[in-house]
Amino acid sequence: MALKVLSALDSARTQWYHFKAIIIAGMGLFTDAYDLFCIVPIMRFIGRVYYEDAENKYQVPPVVVSTLVGLALVGTVIGQVVFGRLGDRIGRRRVYGLALMLMVLSSIGCGFSICRSRGCVLTSLGFFRFILGVGIGGDYPLSATIMSEFANKRTRGSFIAAVFSMQGIGILAGSTVTMVVCSIFDAASKADRKDKPTPNEADIAWRVILMIGAIPAALTYYWRMMMPETARYTALVEQNVLQAAKDMEKVLDVSIMQIAEDEPQPLLNPPSYPLLSKKFFRRHGRDLFACCTAWLLVDIVFYSSNLFQSQIYKRYLKDKHDVNAFKDVFYVARLQTIIAICSTVPGYWFTVYFIDRIGRVRIQVMGFFIMAIVYFSIGIPYYMYWNKHTNAGFMILYGLTFFFSNFGPNTTTFIVPAELFPARFRSTCHGISGASGKVGAIIGSVGFLWASHNKKEDGYPKAIGMTASLVILGGVCILGMFVTYFFTLETKGRSLEENENDDDEADGKWLLRSFNTGFDIILPHNSSRNNGVGGAA
């Protein structure tokens, strides 16, 4: 039976609380992006402070960089699975604050890093980055699920995309804070490159940058604790429909008389099959496969974007030996800011605007396709041309990879898992999908970084080289496009309960795509799910 409180959620007009929820839920994504994009200049600082006497002066060894990056991503995998499951077992709200607090405390811990000797600092930094990753990972499924369950069906995609777009604000904040801190320390220390290119204050500056990232997240902790449990979780999982109506009345402009049921406590008879059972896979296995695979593939490509960094830095930055530590890091952060403003951030907001107009599947297919074209365009002629011509054309192609990953699968893979699964599995399945993605991130950020060298250089061994690496990444995008086209279901304009497909008659109902016509064939004919590409039978 349809519950009034759920129908009211689906049809509710956009209100102030929706925007408040976007800010509250988005702070975890803000912290994620802040940490991800400020770690590059932080590594420059650490190289200047702790590797001044190394064989490659001022350069952190690749194994150290890969370890620090990998630890954070492994923590994220664990956090997504554990907190995703807890979100379904004990409630979204009850564990929401814990994930945020882990991020706040570990960000502060990253800055303190306990001591000042190189081995101790790196060990401590690695530990706290792992904990930070756990908190960030836990925030992913909870934020997406909470926003999807509060939103109405008409603008749900835009709201979840807006939560994810807080990453763009985090990117700009990380770069801006880095530039401001560097400018202040540079002026205060009066560092001269010839006399003391790396002043003692540099060891304080990078710690300050990391700890500042905890402030916005900490400011939203109170509001997270004051959020009520989502009405869908309370009604469908806890079976307390009356409490769901009361909670909804607190946050949305709706009267209890409009959403209270005629019966005090209607019986919903929830499905009894367990997570990852045969019955679960029969009903939801295809959706889980599509979400996990698409997220895995896009993160392999998205996190491999650091393949181009050293080449861009050599072309557009002054040699780090010619400037003091603060100016060196300032120029890196400034370049990151320019790239983010021109490509990364617009991609997020294009998705916010178009997601509920043209659908998730079309955007995801388009993003994968254009990213594949870009990687082939850079990769095939790389050693013949691009390796020695880091010009405007190269920068445009580089920017397009960020734009169409965010106006594409990087955002949609965050949205779709929050819409497809039943309420009692929603957070868990989003966590599993996200964990799959972060495994892809490890492959992209660590594996392809080591594989991209065709000769021994900068501490990296000889491997397959850039052309092979980029062509493989283009192939990964093509695979992602096909997985999306043939397996991902369109959720635009449908209620979460319709998308769940979780009634007894749903067994064996699979949406099949005709390879000959490009039309969706739905068996049996009364199943209403189609993926919105190529029409419907």
Coordinates of C-alpha atoms in Angstrom, one line a residue:
M1 CA 0.0 0.0 0.0
A2 CA 1.1 3.6 -0.7
L3 CA 1.8 5.6 2.5
K4 CA 0.7 9.2 2.6
V5 CA 4.1 10.3 4.1
L6 CA 6.0 8.8 1.2
S7 CA 3.7 10.2 -1.4
A8 CA 4.0 13.6 0.3
L9 CA 7.8 13.4 0.2
D10 CA 7.7 12.6 -3.6
S11 CA 5.4 15.5 -4.3
A12 CA 6.8 18.1 -1.8
R13 CA 7.7 21.4 -3.3
T14 CA 11.3 22.5 -3.0
Q15 CA 11.8 24.2 0.4
W16 CA 14.5 25.8 2.5
Y17 CA 15.2 22.5 4.3
H18 CA 16.3 20.8 1.1
F19 CA 19.0 23.4 0.6
K20 CA 20.0 23.1 4.3
A21 CA 20.3 19.4 3.8
I22 CA 22.5 19.8 0.8
I23 CA 25.0 21.9 2.9
I24 CA 24.9 19.5 5.8
A25 CA 25.2 16.4 3.7
G26 CA 27.8 18.0 1.4
M27 CA 30.4 18.8 4.1
G28 CA 31.8 15.3 4.0
L29 CA 32.3 15.6 0.2
F30 CA 33.8 19.0 0.8
T31 CA 36.4 17.5 3.2
D32 CA 37.1 14.7 0.7
A33 CA 37.9 17.1 -2.1
Y34 CA 39.8 19.5 0.1
D35 CA 42.1 16.7 1.3
L36 CA 42.4 15.1 -2.2
F37 CA 43.5 18.3 -3.9
C38 CA 45.6 19.9 -1.2
I39 CA 47.7 16.7 -0.8
V40 CA 49.7 17.6 -4.0
P41 CA 51.0 20.9 -2.6
I42 CA 51.4 19.3 0.8
M43 CA 53.7 16.7 -0.8
R44 CA 55.7 19.7 -2.2
F45 CA 56.1 21.1 1.3
I46 CA 57.1 17.7 2.7
G47 CA 59.6 17.3 -0.1
R48 CA 61.1 20.7 0.7
V49 CA 61.3 20.1 4.4
Y50 CA 62.2 16.5 4.8
Y51 CA 64.0 15.6 1.5
E52 CA 66.3 18.6 1.1
D53 CA 69.3 16.2 1.3
A54 CA 67.8 13.4 -0.8
E55 CA 69.3 12.1 -4.0
N56 CA 66.4 13.8 -5.9
K57 CA 66.4 17.1 -4.0
Y58 CA 63.0 18.3 -2.7
Q59 CA 61.2 15.2 -4.2
V60 CA 59.3 12.8 -2.1
P61 CA 60.1 9.2 -3.3
P62 CA 57.3 7.7 -5.4
V63 CA 56.8 4.8 -3.0
V64 CA 56.1 7.2 -0.2
V65 CA 53.6 9.2 -2.2
S66 CA 51.9 6.0 -3.4
T67 CA 51.7 4.7 0.1
L68 CA 50.1 7.8 1.5
V69 CA 47.6 8.0 -1.3
G70 CA 46.9 4.3 -1.1
L71 CA 46.3 4.3 2.7
A72 CA 43.6 7.0 2.4
L73 CA 41.9 5.1 -0.3
V74 CA 42.0 1.8 1.6
G75 CA 40.5 3.5 4.5
T76 CA 37.8 4.9 2.3
V77 CA 37.0 1.4 1.0
I78 CA 36.6 0.1 4.6
G79 CA 34.5 3.2 5.7
Q80 CA 32.1 2.8 2.8
V81 CA 31.4 -0.8 3.5
V82 CA 31.2 -0.6 7.3
F83 CA 29.2 2.7 7.6
G84 CA 27.0 1.8 4.6
R85 CA 26.0 -1.4 6.5
L86 CA 25.5 0.5 9.8
G87 CA 23.4 3.0 8.1
D88 CA 20.9 0.3 7.2
R89 CA 21.1 -1.6 10.4
I90 CA 20.9 1.1 13.0
G91 CA 19.8 4.2 11.0
R92 CA 21.3 6.9 8.9
R93 CA 21.3 9.6 11.5
R94 CA 22.8 7.5 14.3
V95 CA 26.1 7.0 12.5
Y96 CA 26.1 10.2 10.4
G97 CA 27.8 12.3 13.1
L98 CA 30.4 9.6 13.8
A99 CA 31.6 9.7 10.2
L100 CA 31.9 13.5 10.3
M101 CA 33.7 13.4 13.7
L102 CA 36.3 10.9 12.3
M103 CA 37.0 13.3 9.5
V104 CA 37.4 16.3 11.7
L105 CA 39.7 14.6 14.3
S106 CA 41.8 12.9 11.7
S107 CA 42.3 16.1 9.7
I108 CA 43.6 17.7 12.8
G109 CA 45.7 14.6 13.5
C110 CA 47.2 14.9 10.0
G111 CA 48.3 18.4 10.8
F112 CA 49.9 17.6 14.1
S113 CA 51.5 14.3 12.9
I114 CA 52.9 14.0 16.4
C115 CA 56.6 14.7 15.7
R116 CA 59.2 16.3 13.4
S117 CA 61.6 13.6 12.3
R118 CA 60.9 12.3 8.8
G119 CA 60.1 8.7 9.6
C120 CA 57.8 9.6 12.4
V121 CA 56.0 12.4 10.5
L122 CA 55.3 10.1 7.5
T123 CA 54.2 7.2 9.7
S124 CA 51.8 9.5 11.7
L125 CA 50.6 11.2 8.5
G126 CA 49.9 7.8 6.9
F127 CA 47.9 6.6 10.0
F128 CA 45.7 9.7 10.2
R129 CA 45.1 9.7 6.5
F130 CA 43.9 6.1 6.8
I131 CA 41.4 7.2 9.5
L132 CA 40.5 10.2 7.5
G133 CA 39.7 7.8 4.6
V134 CA 37.5 5.7 6.8
G135 CA 35.5 8.8 7.8
I136 CA 35.2 10.0 4.2
G137 CA 34.2 6.6 3.0
G138 CA 31.5 6.4 5.7
D139 CA 30.1 9.8 4.6
Y140 CA 29.6 8.8 1.0
P141 CA 26.7 6.3 1.4
L142 CA 25.1 8.2 4.3
S143 CA 25.1 11.6 2.5
A144 CA 23.7 10.2 -0.8
T145 CA 21.1 8.0 1.0
I146 CA 19.9 10.8 3.3
M147 CA 19.5 13.3 0.4
S148 CA 17.7 10.8 -1.8
E149 CA 15.3 10.0 0.9
F150 CA 14.5 13.6 1.8
A151 CA 14.1 14.8 -1.8
N152 CA 11.1 14.8 -4.0
K153 CA 11.1 12.6 -7.2
R154 CA 11.0 15.6 -9.6
T155 CA 14.3 17.2 -8.4
R156 CA 15.9 14.3 -6.5
G157 CA 18.8 13.9 -9.0
S158 CA 19.7 17.6 -8.8
F159 CA 19.7 17.6 -5.0
I160 CA 22.0 14.6 -4.8
A161 CA 24.2 16.1 -7.5
A162 CA 24.3 19.3 -5.5
V163 CA 25.6 17.4 -2.5
F164 CA 28.3 15.8 -4.7
S165 CA 29.1 19.2 -6.2
M166 CA 30.3 20.3 -2.7
Q167 CA 33.5 18.5 -3.9
G168 CA 34.0 21.4 -6.3
I169 CA 33.8 23.9 -3.5
G170 CA 36.2 21.8 -1.5
I171 CA 38.7 21.8 -4.4
L172 CA 38.5 25.6 -4.6
A173 CA 38.7 26.0 -0.8
G174 CA 41.8 23.7 -0.6
S175 CA 43.6 25.7 -3.3
T176 CA 42.5 29.0 -1.9
V177 CA 43.6 28.2 1.6
T178 CA 46.9 26.9 0.4
M179 CA 47.6 30.1 -1.5
V180 CA 46.5 32.3 1.4
V181 CA 48.6 30.4 3.9
C182 CA 51.7 30.4 1.6
S183 CA 51.3 34.2 1.0
I184 CA 51.1 34.9 4.8
F185 CA 54.0 32.7 5.7
D186 CA 56.1 34.0 2.8
A187 CA 55.5 37.6 3.9
A188 CA 56.1 36.8 7.6
S189 CA 59.2 34.7 7.2
K190 CA 60.8 37.0 4.6
A191 CA 62.3 33.9 3.0
D192 CA 65.1 34.4 0.5
R193 CA 65.7 31.6 -2.0
K194 CA 69.5 31.9 -1.9
D195 CA 70.0 32.2 1.8
K196 CA 67.2 29.9 3.1
P197 CA 64.9 28.5 0.3
T198 CA 63.1 26.3 2.8
P199 CA 62.6 28.2 6.1
N200 CA 61.6 26.5 9.3
E201 CA 58.1 27.9 9.1
A202 CA 57.4 25.7 6.1
D203 CA 57.0 22.7 8.4
I204 CA 54.2 24.6 10.1
A205 CA 52.5 25.9 7.0
W206 CA 51.5 22.5 5.6
R207 CA 50.1 21.4 9.0
V208 CA 48.0 24.5 9.1
I209 CA 46.6 23.9 5.6
L210 CA 45.5 20.4 6.6
M211 CA 43.9 21.4 9.9
I212 CA 41.9 24.3 8.4
G213 CA 40.1 21.7 6.3
A214 CA 38.4 20.4 9.5
I215 CA 36.8 23.7 10.4
P216 CA 33.8 23.7 7.9
A217 CA 33.0 20.0 8.6
A218 CA 33.1 20.7 12.4
L219 CA 30.7 23.6 12.1
T220 CA 28.0 21.3 10.6
Y221 CA 28.3 18.6 13.3
Y222 CA 25.6 20.1 15.4
W223 CA 23.2 20.3 12.5
R224 CA 23.9 16.7 11.6
M225 CA 23.0 15.6 15.1
M226 CA 19.8 17.7 15.0
M227 CA 18.6 16.1 11.7
P228 CA 15.7 13.7 12.2
E229 CA 15.9 10.2 10.8
T230 CA 14.7 10.0 7.2
A231 CA 10.9 9.3 6.9
R232 CA 11.6 6.5 4.5
Y233 CA 13.9 4.7 6.9
T234 CA 11.5 5.2 9.9
A235 CA 8.5 4.0 7.9
L236 CA 9.9 1.3 5.8
V237 CA 12.7 -0.2 7.9
E238 CA 11.7 0.6 11.5
Q239 CA 8.0 0.2 10.7
N240 CA 7.0 3.3 12.6
V241 CA 4.8 5.3 10.2
L242 CA 3.5 7.7 12.8
Q243 CA 7.0 8.7 13.9
A244 CA 7.9 9.2 10.2
A245 CA 5.1 11.6 9.8
K246 CA 6.1 13.5 12.9
D247 CA 9.7 13.8 11.7
M248 CA 8.6 15.0 8.3
E249 CA 6.4 17.7 9.8
K250 CA 9.4 19.0 11.8
V251 CA 11.6 19.7 8.7
L252 CA 9.2 20.2 5.8
D253 CA 6.3 22.6 5.4
V254 CA 3.5 20.0 5.6
S255 CA 0.7 19.5 8.1
I256 CA 0.5 16.2 10.1
M257 CA -3.1 16.0 9.1
Q258 CA -2.0 15.6 5.5
I259 CA 0.4 12.8 6.0
A260 CA -0.9 10.9 9.0
E261 CA -2.5 7.5 8.0
D262 CA -6.1 6.7 8.7
E263 CA -4.9 3.6 10.7
P264 CA -2.5 4.4 13.5
Q265 CA 0.1 1.8 12.5
P266 CA -0.4 0.2 9.1
L267 CA 1.3 -3.1 8.5
L268 CA 3.7 -2.9 5.6
N269 CA 4.8 -6.6 5.4
P270 CA 8.4 -5.8 4.4
P271 CA 10.3 -8.4 2.3
S272 CA 12.2 -10.9 4.4
Y273 CA 15.1 -12.0 2.2
P274 CA 18.6 -11.1 3.5
L275 CA 21.3 -9.0 1.9
L276 CA 23.3 -10.8 -0.8
S277 CA 21.0 -13.9 -0.7
K278 CA 19.9 -15.6 -3.9
K279 CA 16.7 -13.8 -3.8
F280 CA 18.5 -10.5 -3.4
F281 CA 20.7 -11.1 -6.4
R282 CA 17.7 -12.3 -8.5
R283 CA 16.0 -9.0 -7.8
H284 CA 18.9 -6.5 -7.4
G285 CA 22.0 -8.3 -8.7
R286 CA 21.9 -6.6 -12.1
D287 CA 21.6 -3.1 -10.5
L288 CA 24.4 -3.8 -8.0
F289 CA 26.6 -5.1 -10.8
A290 CA 25.9 -2.0 -12.9
C291 CA 26.6 0.4 -10.0
C292 CA 29.8 -1.3 -8.9
T293 CA 31.3 -1.8 -12.3
A294 CA 30.6 1.7 -13.6
W295 CA 32.0 3.3 -10.4
L296 CA 35.1 1.0 -10.6
L297 CA 35.7 2.0 -14.2
V298 CA 35.2 5.7 -13.8
D299 CA 37.5 5.9 -10.8
I300 CA 40.3 4.1 -12.6
V301 CA 40.2 6.9 -15.2
F302 CA 39.4 9.9 -12.9
Y303 CA 42.2 9.1 -10.4
S304 CA 44.7 8.5 -13.1
S305 CA 44.5 12.2 -14.1
N306 CA 47.8 12.7 -12.1
L307 CA 49.6 11.1 -15.1
F308 CA 49.7 14.6 -16.6
Q309 CA 50.7 16.6 -13.6
S310 CA 54.5 16.4 -13.8
Q311 CA 54.4 17.4 -17.5
I312 CA 52.1 20.3 -16.8
Y313 CA 54.2 21.5 -13.9
K314 CA 57.3 21.4 -15.9
R315 CA 55.7 23.6 -18.6
Y316 CA 53.8 26.1 -16.5
L317 CA 55.6 26.3 -13.2
K318 CA 59.0 27.8 -12.3
D319 CA 61.7 25.3 -11.3
K320 CA 61.3 24.5 -7.7
H321 CA 65.0 25.1 -7.2
D322 CA 64.6 28.7 -8.3
V323 CA 61.9 29.8 -5.7
N324 CA 61.5 29.4 -2.0
A325 CA 59.1 26.8 -0.6
F326 CA 56.2 29.1 -0.1
K327 CA 56.2 30.4 -3.7
D328 CA 56.8 26.9 -5.1
V329 CA 53.6 25.6 -3.4
F330 CA 51.7 28.8 -4.1
Y331 CA 52.2 28.4 -7.9
V332 CA 51.1 24.7 -7.7
A333 CA 47.9 25.7 -5.9
R334 CA 47.2 28.6 -8.3
L335 CA 47.5 26.3 -11.3
Q336 CA 45.1 23.8 -9.6
T337 CA 42.6 26.6 -9.0
I338 CA 42.7 27.7 -12.7
I339 CA 42.1 24.2 -13.9
A340 CA 39.3 23.7 -11.3
I341 CA 37.5 26.9 -12.3
C342 CA 37.7 26.2 -16.0
S343 CA 36.8 22.5 -16.1
T344 CA 36.2 20.6 -12.8
V345 CA 33.6 22.9 -11.1
P346 CA 31.5 23.6 -14.2
G347 CA 31.2 19.9 -14.7
Y348 CA 29.5 19.4 -11.4
W349 CA 27.0 22.2 -11.9
F350 CA 26.1 21.1 -15.5
T351 CA 25.1 17.8 -13.9
V352 CA 23.0 19.6 -11.3
Y353 CA 21.1 21.5 -14.0
F354 CA 20.7 18.6 -16.6
I355 CA 20.4 15.5 -14.5
D356 CA 16.6 15.6 -14.1
R357 CA 16.1 16.9 -17.6
I358 CA 18.0 14.4 -19.7
G359 CA 18.5 11.6 -17.2
R360 CA 21.3 9.7 -15.5
V361 CA 22.0 7.1 -18.2
R362 CA 22.4 9.5 -21.1
I363 CA 24.8 11.7 -19.0
Q364 CA 26.9 8.7 -17.9
V365 CA 27.1 7.3 -21.5
M366 CA 28.1 10.7 -22.9
G367 CA 30.7 11.3 -20.2
F368 CA 32.4 7.9 -20.7
F369 CA 32.3 8.4 -24.5
I370 CA 33.9 11.8 -24.6
M371 CA 36.5 10.8 -22.0
A372 CA 37.4 7.9 -24.2
I373 CA 37.9 10.2 -27.2
V374 CA 40.1 12.5 -25.2
Y375 CA 42.3 9.7 -23.9
F376 CA 42.7 8.3 -27.3
S377 CA 43.5 11.8 -28.7
I378 CA 46.2 12.3 -26.1
G379 CA 47.5 8.8 -25.9
I380 CA 48.0 7.6 -29.5
P381 CA 50.1 10.6 -30.6
Y382 CA 51.6 11.2 -27.2
Y383 CA 55.3 10.5 -27.9
M384 CA 55.0 11.8 -31.4
Y385 CA 53.6 15.2 -30.4
W386 CA 52.1 15.9 -26.9
N387 CA 55.2 14.9 -25.0
K388 CA 57.0 18.0 -26.3
H389 CA 54.0 20.2 -26.9
T390 CA 52.2 21.0 -23.6
N391 CA 50.3 23.8 -25.3
A392 CA 46.8 25.2 -25.2
G393 CA 45.5 22.2 -27.1
F394 CA 46.9 19.8 -24.5
M395 CA 45.4 21.8 -21.7
I396 CA 42.0 21.9 -23.3
L397 CA 42.0 18.1 -23.7
Y398 CA 43.2 17.8 -20.1
G399 CA 40.4 20.1 -18.9
L400 CA 37.8 18.1 -20.9
T401 CA 38.7 14.9 -18.9
F402 CA 37.7 16.7 -15.7
F403 CA 34.6 18.4 -17.2
F404 CA 33.1 15.3 -18.7
S405 CA 34.0 13.1 -15.7
N406 CA 32.0 15.4 -13.5
F407 CA 29.3 16.1 -16.1
G408 CA 29.3 12.4 -16.5
P409 CA 30.0 9.2 -14.6
N410 CA 31.9 10.7 -11.7
T411 CA 28.7 12.3 -10.5
T412 CA 26.1 9.9 -11.8
T413 CA 27.8 6.9 -10.2
F414 CA 27.3 8.7 -6.8
I415 CA 23.6 9.3 -7.6
V416 CA 22.2 6.1 -9.1
P417 CA 23.1 3.7 -6.2
A418 CA 21.1 5.9 -3.8
E419 CA 18.0 5.5 -6.0
L420 CA 17.8 1.9 -7.1
F421 CA 17.8 -0.3 -4.0
P422 CA 15.2 -0.9 -1.3
A423 CA 15.3 1.3 1.8
R424 CA 16.7 -1.5 4.0
F425 CA 19.6 -2.2 1.6
R426 CA 20.1 1.3 0.1
S427 CA 23.0 2.6 2.3
T428 CA 24.7 -0.8 2.2
C429 CA 24.5 -1.1 -1.6
H430 CA 25.7 2.4 -2.1
G431 CA 28.7 1.6 0.2
I432 CA 29.5 -1.5 -1.7
S433 CA 29.3 0.4 -5.0
G434 CA 31.5 3.2 -3.7
A435 CA 34.0 0.7 -2.3
S436 CA 34.3 -0.8 -5.7
G437 CA 35.0 2.7 -7.0
K438 CA 37.8 3.3 -4.6
V439 CA 39.4 0.0 -5.6
G440 CA 39.4 1.6 -9.1
A441 CA 40.9 4.7 -7.6
I442 CA 43.8 2.7 -6.2
I443 CA 44.4 1.2 -9.6
G444 CA 44.2 4.6 -11.3
S445 CA 46.2 6.7 -8.8
V446 CA 48.9 4.1 -7.9
G447 CA 48.9 1.4 -10.6
F448 CA 48.8 3.6 -13.7
L449 CA 51.1 6.2 -12.2
W450 CA 53.8 3.5 -12.0
A451 CA 52.9 2.0 -15.3
S452 CA 53.1 5.2 -17.3
H453 CA 56.9 5.5 -17.5
N454 CA 58.7 4.2 -20.6
K455 CA 62.0 4.7 -19.0
K456 CA 63.5 4.9 -15.5
E457 CA 63.0 8.4 -14.3
D458 CA 62.1 10.4 -11.1
G459 CA 62.4 7.3 -9.0
Y460 CA 60.0 5.2 -11.1
P461 CA 61.1 2.0 -13.0
K462 CA 60.6 1.5 -16.7
A463 CA 57.1 0.3 -17.5
I464 CA 54.6 0.3 -20.5
G465 CA 54.7 4.1 -21.0
M466 CA 52.1 6.8 -21.5
T467 CA 50.8 5.7 -24.9
A468 CA 49.9 2.3 -23.7
S469 CA 48.5 3.6 -20.4
L470 CA 46.3 6.2 -22.0
V471 CA 45.0 3.9 -24.7
I472 CA 44.1 1.3 -22.0
L473 CA 42.3 4.1 -20.0
G474 CA 40.4 5.0 -23.2
G475 CA 39.4 1.4 -23.5
V476 CA 38.2 1.4 -19.8
C477 CA 35.9 4.4 -20.8
I478 CA 34.5 2.4 -23.7
L479 CA 33.8 -0.5 -21.4
G480 CA 32.1 1.9 -18.9
M481 CA 29.9 3.2 -21.7
F482 CA 28.7 -0.3 -22.7
V483 CA 28.1 -1.3 -19.1
T484 CA 26.0 1.8 -18.6
Y485 CA 24.1 1.4 -21.8
F486 CA 23.2 -2.3 -21.4
F487 CA 22.9 -2.6 -17.6
T488 CA 22.2 0.7 -15.9
L489 CA 18.5 1.5 -15.3
E490 CA 17.1 5.1 -15.6
T491 CA 15.7 6.4 -12.4
K492 CA 14.7 9.9 -13.6
G493 CA 11.3 11.1 -12.5
R494 CA 10.4 7.9 -10.5
S495 CA 9.8 7.5 -6.8
L496 CA 12.3 5.5 -4.8
E497 CA 9.6 2.9 -4.1
E498 CA 9.0 2.4 -7.8
N499 CA 12.7 2.0 -8.4
E500 CA 13.1 -0.6 -5.7
N501 CA 11.1 -3.2 -7.7
D502 CA 10.8 -5.1 -4.4
D503 CA 7.4 -6.8 -4.4
D504 CA 6.7 -10.5 -4.7
E505 CA 5.7 -10.1 -8.4
A506 CA 9.2 -8.7 -9.2
D507 CA 11.0 -12.1 -9.3
G508 CA 12.4 -12.7 -12.7
K509 CA 11.4 -9.4 -14.2
W510 CA 14.5 -8.3 -16.0
L511 CA 14.7 -5.3 -18.4
L512 CA 16.4 -6.5 -21.6
R513 CA 17.9 -4.4 -24.4
S514 CA 17.4 -5.4 -28.0
F515 CA 20.8 -5.4 -29.6
N516 CA 19.2 -5.0 -33.0
T517 CA 16.8 -2.1 -32.5
G518 CA 18.3 -0.3 -29.6
F519 CA 14.8 -0.3 -27.9
D520 CA 14.1 -1.5 -24.4
I521 CA 12.2 -4.7 -24.2
I522 CA 10.5 -5.2 -20.8
L523 CA 9.3 -8.6 -19.7
P524 CA 6.6 -9.0 -18.6
H525 CA 4.9 -6.0 -20.2
N526 CA 3.6 -4.5 -17.0
S527 CA 7.0 -3.8 -15.6
S528 CA 7.6 -0.1 -16.0
R529 CA 11.3 0.2 -15.6
N530 CA 13.3 1.3 -18.6
N531 CA 16.6 3.0 -19.0
G532 CA 15.6 5.9 -21.1
V533 CA 18.1 5.4 -24.0
G534 CA 16.7 4.6 -27.4
G535 CA 13.1 4.6 -26.4
A536 CA 10.8 2.0 -24.9
A537 CA 8.7 -0.7 -26.4

